[in-house]
């Protein structure tokens, strides 16, 4: 009898072949559940929406703030191998952070072919209750007959949580050089600039740019509750070497108006202000001017660079052709180096003639900035003659708060029973002085300045201030140590006035507080004869 003998090696190979065959069979079974066979017998992947995305756009430009509108650009992509039927697209967002503008947030697509992309555009508004810097997200949820649910990633926009600007005044500060040794009164000590930023920070002011200001005017872009613009003319290097570190110390930015003809590309061709002071201000010290690498570094940080012409000439005396050259070439130079649109110019040497304003518009600008004028009032702002407060070494440190009207704890409002009166007719004006602080404050004096055709007849006997005032140089004055306004309270004064002659004129009223004046809005009265 012959026994059959098994070959162990051959048996092992057979087992391996069986295992591999089983795995391959399972793989085909699984794949068949993930693919579909088209009419030509080719396997196709099912629909997929993984390539879909959202783009959030701040419609007001720049940073996003509570209450602003946000554009939402949606792309729905079928990255699978077959068409998707009955596609439903939902834009999902937190209603505590976003609210609908009344536009669509849900879309239906009957058929979306493989590889096809469809776009939708809609809009949302940021809610007003965002009080801290917040990443505000939204996402897409997509389904179809073939795909139960696709939930996309979050797409977010940074929203800066600040109380919006609701005041009237925006201080715009005008500087030149910032130096440790002052060579001319127009320059500012480094320590003074540090103190200026310290005072602004103490009163909770946040720096903005002219671009921010224009977006506020044009589009309603939200501004911080207490905005301020810090500017410097000419483009001295010390703005970079001395001023820039201080700006970063306080988290501030500034706007620099450049004389572009004096700006070099490298250290080797750095110029000085002698370039544009050949004929005037010969007594001014010679200082180096910025070069483009320094400007680019400050620009990337958030500072703004605008035009101060090419050659710092007297624009009011030059021909129109030269005027346009100075404005257009400086604009082009800055835009080509930084890629930012230049829409404002600081006109050198006080050239603010209204008959030249059409040329400013023709050169592609939206406005012009003066070096003086005072604190800008947004109710009366003229974009072709924007006011600044000139700051230099002669401004006392203890006057910074008053000169810039930084302290807004005292607010004065008025009520008047009509703005038109007849000669001999009496009328009343009520002034209310409010304290927005929680602590008590003391008002040193109140001053009422009347025009020649209006006289004071009586002071309301039942109001907070009852006594008849003294008069000095035609100004009625109430001076006392007892005008105390308790925290978050108010006092009032009612005066009875009479028109004595025809004409339109202004009634002015102010209070002195911390050694400075708090002005009430002027009242324009017309007395008819």
XYZ file of C-alpha atoms in Angstrom:
529
model
C 0.000 0.000 0.000
C 1.288 3.369 -0.944
C 0.743 6.270 1.494
C 0.084 9.831 0.190
C 2.422 12.407 1.739
C 1.557 16.117 2.103
C 4.043 18.782 1.066
C 4.050 21.363 3.956
C 5.439 24.223 1.818
C 2.822 23.681 -0.877
C 0.034 23.640 1.734
C 1.239 26.988 3.158
C 1.143 28.661 -0.283
C -2.401 27.401 -0.888
C -3.556 28.967 2.382
C -1.976 32.298 1.461
C -3.664 32.256 -1.966
C -7.074 31.557 -0.368
C -6.671 34.442 2.120
C -5.672 36.899 -0.620
C -8.573 35.832 -2.799
C -10.967 36.376 0.103
C -9.576 39.896 0.792
C -9.816 40.855 -2.873
C -13.420 39.666 -2.990
C -14.310 41.700 0.096
C -12.585 44.750 -1.387
C -14.639 44.487 -4.569
C -17.820 44.098 -2.523
C -17.019 47.203 -0.475
C -16.036 49.229 -3.515
C -19.220 48.283 -5.282
C -21.120 49.999 -2.487
C -19.048 53.193 -2.993
C -19.279 53.408 -6.744
C -21.894 53.284 -9.436
C -21.574 51.917 -12.910
C -22.509 54.252 -15.717
C -24.092 53.300 -19.008
C -20.685 52.402 -20.420
C -19.932 50.097 -17.508
C -17.404 52.460 -15.874
C -17.408 52.773 -12.081
C -18.076 56.336 -10.774
C -17.674 57.841 -7.299
C -20.916 59.187 -5.748
C -21.520 62.963 -5.357
C -19.287 64.821 -2.908
C -19.534 68.448 -1.713
C -16.170 68.605 0.040
C -14.911 71.313 -2.325
C -17.692 73.756 -1.377
C -16.714 76.891 0.540
C -17.706 80.321 1.872
C -16.028 83.719 1.488
C -16.985 86.408 4.026
C -16.455 90.003 2.878
C -16.631 93.153 5.043
C -18.716 95.358 2.737
C -17.628 98.553 4.501
C -13.931 97.872 3.964
C -11.173 97.458 6.538
C -11.937 95.903 9.924
C -15.392 94.557 10.791
C -17.356 96.037 13.698
C -20.733 95.261 15.324
C -23.707 96.367 13.250
C -21.899 96.247 9.915
C -22.986 94.288 6.858
C -21.050 91.261 5.644
C -21.213 89.823 2.146
C -21.368 86.022 1.870
C -20.081 84.423 -1.332
C -20.932 80.701 -1.509
C -19.511 78.107 -3.910
C -21.193 74.698 -4.095
C -19.061 72.115 -5.878
C -19.836 68.505 -6.786
C -16.409 66.882 -6.637
C -17.830 63.358 -7.050
C -18.121 61.251 -10.166
C -21.864 61.402 -10.856
C -24.562 64.063 -10.796
C -26.298 65.050 -7.561
C -30.079 65.419 -7.585
C -32.304 67.587 -5.383
C -29.380 69.384 -3.724
C -30.332 71.478 -0.684
C -27.885 74.132 0.568
C -28.279 75.792 3.962
C -26.193 78.683 5.349
C -25.983 78.051 9.092
C -25.010 80.831 11.552
C -25.436 81.833 15.182
C -28.395 84.275 15.463
C -26.716 85.900 18.468
C -23.843 86.978 16.216
C -25.344 87.237 12.720
C -28.792 88.377 11.627
C -30.324 88.114 8.182
C -30.552 91.142 5.907
C -33.738 89.664 4.507
C -31.750 87.857 1.819
C -31.761 84.137 1.051
C -29.976 81.681 3.345
C -31.277 78.460 1.718
C -31.035 77.311 -1.905
C -32.253 74.327 -3.969
C -30.415 72.885 -6.979
C -32.316 70.390 -9.120
C -29.238 68.761 -10.634
C -25.546 69.441 -10.012
C -23.375 67.599 -12.530
C -20.095 65.950 -11.582
C -17.374 68.623 -11.405
C -19.921 71.453 -11.674
C -19.784 74.551 -9.440
C -22.670 76.907 -8.673
C -22.243 80.176 -6.737
C -24.657 82.153 -4.586
C -24.291 85.621 -3.056
C -26.140 86.814 0.000
C -25.645 89.111 2.969
C -25.753 89.069 6.762
C -25.457 91.760 9.405
C -23.357 91.521 12.533
C -25.389 92.022 15.682
C -24.821 95.057 17.893
C -24.194 93.044 21.059
C -20.639 91.911 20.238
C -18.614 93.617 22.967
C -15.319 91.726 22.697
C -13.098 90.836 19.735
C -14.756 87.710 18.339
C -14.325 85.299 15.434
C -17.879 85.099 14.076
C -18.428 81.836 12.123
C -20.901 80.361 9.672
C -20.906 77.106 7.685
C -22.651 75.175 4.918
C -24.904 72.145 5.358
C -25.611 70.364 2.047
C -27.658 67.261 1.212
C -28.961 65.492 -1.914
C -30.767 62.312 -2.880
C -27.411 60.516 -2.835
C -25.793 62.248 0.188
C -27.672 62.448 3.476
C -25.700 65.343 4.943
C -22.469 67.209 4.331
C -21.444 69.659 7.068
C -18.672 71.979 5.964
C -16.025 73.611 8.139
C -16.562 76.969 9.862
C -15.660 80.123 7.930
C -15.120 83.120 10.216
C -14.646 86.876 10.168
C -12.915 88.788 12.960
C -15.247 91.339 14.541
C -13.795 94.021 16.797
C -16.108 94.472 19.747
C -16.180 98.185 20.504
C -18.896 100.611 21.410
C -19.587 102.521 18.185
C -18.750 106.193 17.712
C -21.836 108.268 18.429
C -20.196 111.591 19.218
C -19.559 114.687 17.163
C -15.846 115.398 17.544
C -12.807 113.542 16.192
C -9.456 115.083 17.140
C -6.964 114.948 14.256
C -3.461 115.730 15.487
C -0.912 117.373 13.194
C 2.813 116.782 13.851
C 6.099 117.183 12.014
C 9.414 115.884 13.348
C 9.688 113.905 16.614
C 13.132 114.560 18.086
C 15.126 114.353 21.315
C 16.603 117.804 20.649
C 14.252 120.421 19.214
C 15.666 122.563 16.435
C 12.452 124.461 15.641
C 9.198 125.167 17.451
C 7.271 123.092 14.913
C 9.024 119.913 16.124
C 7.919 117.773 19.072
C 10.031 116.207 21.804
C 10.056 112.393 21.915
C 8.891 112.490 25.553
C 6.033 114.799 24.559
C 4.897 112.365 21.889
C 4.995 109.534 24.418
C 2.946 111.672 26.817
C 0.450 112.477 24.056
C -0.111 108.766 23.372
C -0.312 108.064 27.109
C -3.037 110.699 27.565
C -4.986 109.381 24.573
C -4.814 105.858 25.988
C -5.836 107.095 29.438
C -9.029 108.539 27.944
C -9.711 105.334 25.940
C -9.060 106.805 22.493
C -8.305 104.458 19.594
C -6.412 105.532 16.500
C -8.073 105.338 13.100
C -6.952 106.327 9.597
C -8.450 108.622 6.971
C -9.510 105.478 5.131
C -11.531 104.483 8.209
C -12.992 107.994 8.359
C -14.048 107.888 4.696
C -15.611 104.444 5.102
C -17.600 105.844 8.044
C -18.842 108.740 5.915
C -19.479 106.742 2.725
C -20.649 103.379 4.033
C -21.491 103.815 7.696
C -18.466 101.772 8.775
C -18.428 101.647 12.558
C -15.720 103.634 14.299
C -14.495 103.164 17.857
C -16.395 105.039 20.524
C -13.510 107.498 20.878
C -11.561 107.776 17.604
C -8.465 109.898 17.030
C -6.170 110.370 14.019
C -2.455 111.046 14.593
C -0.721 112.569 11.573
C 2.755 113.769 10.626
C 3.701 115.852 7.587
C 6.734 115.626 5.263
C 7.931 112.111 6.162
C 10.843 112.631 8.551
C 12.871 109.538 9.411
C 12.368 110.224 13.110
C 8.726 109.216 12.660
C 10.165 105.720 12.121
C 13.116 105.785 14.524
C 11.502 107.745 17.389
C 7.739 107.695 16.823
C 7.123 104.155 15.582
C 8.347 102.398 18.771
C 6.018 104.598 20.835
C 3.076 103.837 18.537
C 3.708 100.106 19.004
C 4.051 100.589 22.764
C 0.458 101.909 22.940
C -1.006 99.820 20.129
C -1.527 102.924 17.979
C -1.098 103.725 14.285
C -0.655 107.013 12.478
C -1.001 108.675 9.081
C 2.109 110.140 7.436
C 1.805 112.611 4.557
C 4.817 112.076 2.282
C 6.731 114.502 0.094
C 7.363 111.700 -2.365
C 10.153 113.391 -4.311
C 12.264 113.201 -1.149
C 11.707 109.491 -0.505
C 14.683 107.288 -1.419
C 14.686 103.607 -2.234
C 17.696 102.684 -0.080
C 19.945 104.094 2.621
C 22.430 105.091 -0.067
C 20.017 107.577 -1.617
C 18.299 108.824 1.561
C 17.523 112.551 1.286
C 16.953 115.283 3.867
C 14.355 118.018 4.136
C 16.810 120.310 2.383
C 15.293 118.747 -0.751
C 12.070 120.726 -0.302
C 13.178 123.660 1.855
C 15.528 125.381 -0.528
C 13.682 128.701 -0.497
C 11.554 128.800 2.647
C 12.062 127.948 6.310
C 15.811 128.137 5.862
C 16.176 128.250 9.654
C 14.592 124.798 10.063
C 17.079 122.090 11.088
C 18.146 119.587 8.460
C 16.623 116.181 9.186
C 16.804 112.882 7.242
C 13.683 111.692 5.400
C 12.147 108.214 5.330
C 13.085 105.606 2.726
C 10.673 103.091 1.225
C 11.760 100.018 3.273
C 10.910 101.928 6.486
C 7.590 103.070 5.024
C 6.718 99.531 3.947
C 7.438 98.212 7.449
C 5.162 100.819 9.026
C 2.493 100.193 6.389
C 2.492 96.469 7.125
C 2.007 97.295 10.813
C -1.111 99.358 10.002
C 0.110 102.924 9.547
C -1.261 104.926 6.621
C 0.742 106.881 4.036
C -0.867 109.649 2.004
C 0.264 112.516 -0.207
C 1.992 115.784 0.674
C 2.802 116.447 -3.031
C 6.009 115.601 -4.907
C 8.080 118.695 -4.142
C 6.286 120.524 -1.280
C 5.656 123.594 -3.442
C 3.235 126.462 -2.916
C 0.294 125.014 -4.793
C -1.694 128.230 -4.573
C 0.874 130.009 -6.740
C 1.524 127.356 -9.393
C -0.234 126.794 -12.758
C -2.990 124.186 -12.927
C -0.781 121.817 -14.915
C 1.874 121.843 -12.203
C -0.799 121.531 -9.496
C -2.151 118.367 -11.105
C 1.352 116.954 -11.609
C 2.229 117.399 -7.926
C -0.950 115.616 -6.852
C -1.187 112.828 -9.410
C 2.498 111.821 -9.384
C 2.743 111.651 -5.597
C -0.445 109.569 -5.533
C 0.903 107.153 -8.152
C 4.250 106.820 -6.361
C 2.710 105.830 -3.037
C 0.174 103.495 -4.618
C 2.832 101.717 -6.699
C 5.022 101.084 -3.646
C 2.322 100.109 -1.142
C -0.630 98.925 -3.222
C -3.061 101.056 -1.208
C -5.357 103.659 -2.734
C -4.387 107.237 -1.816
C -7.486 109.419 -1.437
C -6.333 112.314 0.772
C -3.640 114.945 0.537
C -2.252 117.378 3.079
C -1.692 120.555 1.063
C 1.639 122.159 2.088
C 2.099 125.765 3.151
C -1.573 126.434 3.841
C -2.888 126.320 0.252
C -6.602 125.818 0.929
C -8.200 127.951 -1.763
C -11.698 126.648 -2.670
C -11.170 127.536 -6.338
C -8.538 124.749 -6.501
C -10.745 122.067 -4.942
C -12.060 120.812 -8.334
C -8.433 120.040 -9.259
C -8.101 117.864 -6.149
C -11.062 115.816 -7.345
C -9.663 115.697 -10.888
C -6.380 114.303 -9.535
C -8.261 111.364 -8.004
C -8.548 112.469 -4.372
C -11.588 112.601 -2.116
C -10.337 115.337 0.164
C -7.627 117.562 1.565
C -6.326 118.142 5.073
C -5.339 121.408 6.712
C -2.661 121.686 9.383
C -4.753 123.841 11.718
C -8.399 124.602 12.419
C -9.126 122.836 15.715
C -10.941 119.656 16.664
C -13.012 118.412 13.716
C -16.801 118.362 14.132
C -18.331 115.537 12.092
C -21.597 117.432 11.729
C -19.923 120.173 9.722
C -16.852 118.429 8.270
C -15.730 119.576 4.803
C -13.675 116.851 3.137
C -11.731 119.452 1.140
C -10.734 121.345 4.275
C -10.389 118.853 7.138
C -9.287 120.436 10.421
C -6.315 119.337 12.478
C -4.935 120.408 15.840
C -1.304 121.445 15.468
C 0.967 119.879 18.089
C 4.511 121.004 18.758
C 6.920 121.687 21.599
C 5.072 124.875 22.598
C 1.858 123.048 23.586
C 1.954 122.525 27.392
C 1.605 118.923 28.506
C -1.142 119.793 30.974
C -3.272 121.254 28.148
C -3.410 118.129 25.978
C -6.783 117.035 27.384
C -8.431 120.429 26.938
C -6.984 121.270 23.529
C -8.098 117.946 22.071
C -11.455 117.890 23.917
C -10.664 114.421 25.219
C -12.747 114.547 28.391
C -16.348 113.831 27.435
C -17.648 113.324 30.946
C -19.479 116.675 30.715
C -22.108 117.099 27.995
C -24.124 120.256 27.417
C -27.460 120.186 25.599
C -30.068 122.862 24.924
C -33.775 123.296 24.228
C -35.232 126.388 22.609
C -38.864 127.185 21.876
C -38.384 128.130 18.233
C -35.549 129.549 16.139
C -37.411 132.504 14.590
C -38.697 135.454 16.642
C -39.902 138.984 16.074
C -38.122 142.076 17.370
C -39.271 142.660 20.936
C -40.477 139.060 21.385
C -39.195 137.069 24.358
C -38.184 133.409 24.205
C -36.523 130.891 26.521
C -33.505 128.631 26.228
C -32.822 125.756 28.648
C -29.269 124.466 29.041
C -28.680 121.058 30.636
C -25.198 120.126 31.836
C -24.844 116.338 32.233
C -22.218 114.371 34.133
C -21.645 110.948 32.527
C -19.155 109.906 35.227
C -20.127 107.937 38.304
C -18.139 110.365 40.453
C -19.193 113.908 41.307
C -17.661 116.755 39.282
C -17.407 120.484 39.846
C -18.118 123.082 37.159
C -16.050 126.224 37.675
C -18.122 128.602 35.566
C -20.787 128.950 32.893
C -20.590 131.501 30.091
C -23.341 132.810 27.813
C -22.300 134.888 24.802
C -25.158 136.774 23.144
C -25.075 138.638 19.822
C -25.772 142.355 19.649
C -29.422 141.871 18.676
C -30.372 139.590 21.614
C -30.353 140.498 25.309
C -30.759 138.584 28.566
C -33.998 139.412 30.402
C -34.289 136.895 33.223
C -32.865 133.697 34.789
C -35.369 130.955 35.689
C -35.901 131.253 39.463
C -36.951 127.626 39.968
C -33.994 125.949 38.268
C -30.646 124.739 39.604
C -28.924 128.035 38.798
C -31.039 130.977 39.899
C -28.794 134.011 40.212
C -28.381 136.656 37.543
C -24.846 136.524 36.088
C -22.074 139.047 35.973
C -20.976 140.403 32.628
C -17.483 140.894 31.212
C -16.655 141.986 27.651
C -20.223 141.254 26.594
C -20.181 137.701 28.014
C -22.555 136.733 30.838
C -20.693 134.656 33.437
C -21.829 132.479 36.337
C -18.830 131.717 38.560
C -19.140 129.632 41.722
C -17.498 126.903 43.800
C -20.858 125.260 44.415
C -21.800 123.978 40.939
C -21.468 120.305 41.828
C -22.967 117.704 39.495
C -23.393 114.335 41.162
C -22.413 111.148 39.385
C -24.602 110.428 36.338
C -26.779 113.424 37.205
C -27.380 116.856 35.640
C -27.996 120.505 36.439
C -29.842 123.067 34.353
C -30.138 126.755 33.609
C -33.107 128.491 31.956
C -32.690 131.979 30.546
C -35.298 134.291 29.080
C -34.019 136.253 26.097
C -35.416 138.978 23.824
C -34.631 139.951 20.261
C -33.799 143.635 20.000
C -32.925 143.962 16.314
C -33.382 142.058 13.038
C -30.886 139.541 11.677
C -29.515 135.998 11.966
C -27.015 135.416 14.754
C -25.501 132.778 17.069
C -26.028 132.220 20.779
C -22.976 130.570 22.372
C -22.759 128.758 25.696
C -19.938 126.915 27.460
C -18.756 125.579 30.801
C -15.249 125.540 32.253
C -14.152 122.185 33.631
C -10.627 121.106 34.608
C -9.316 124.418 33.317
C -10.765 123.960 29.822
C -13.943 124.849 27.959
C -16.802 122.455 27.212
C -18.853 124.008 24.421
C -22.531 123.607 23.735
C -23.709 123.589 20.121
C -24.367 127.122 18.910
C -27.995 128.182 18.521
C -28.715 130.038 15.295
C -31.578 132.478 15.861
C -33.320 134.701 13.366
C -34.919 137.901 14.624
C -37.343 139.406 12.155
C -37.943 143.167 12.100
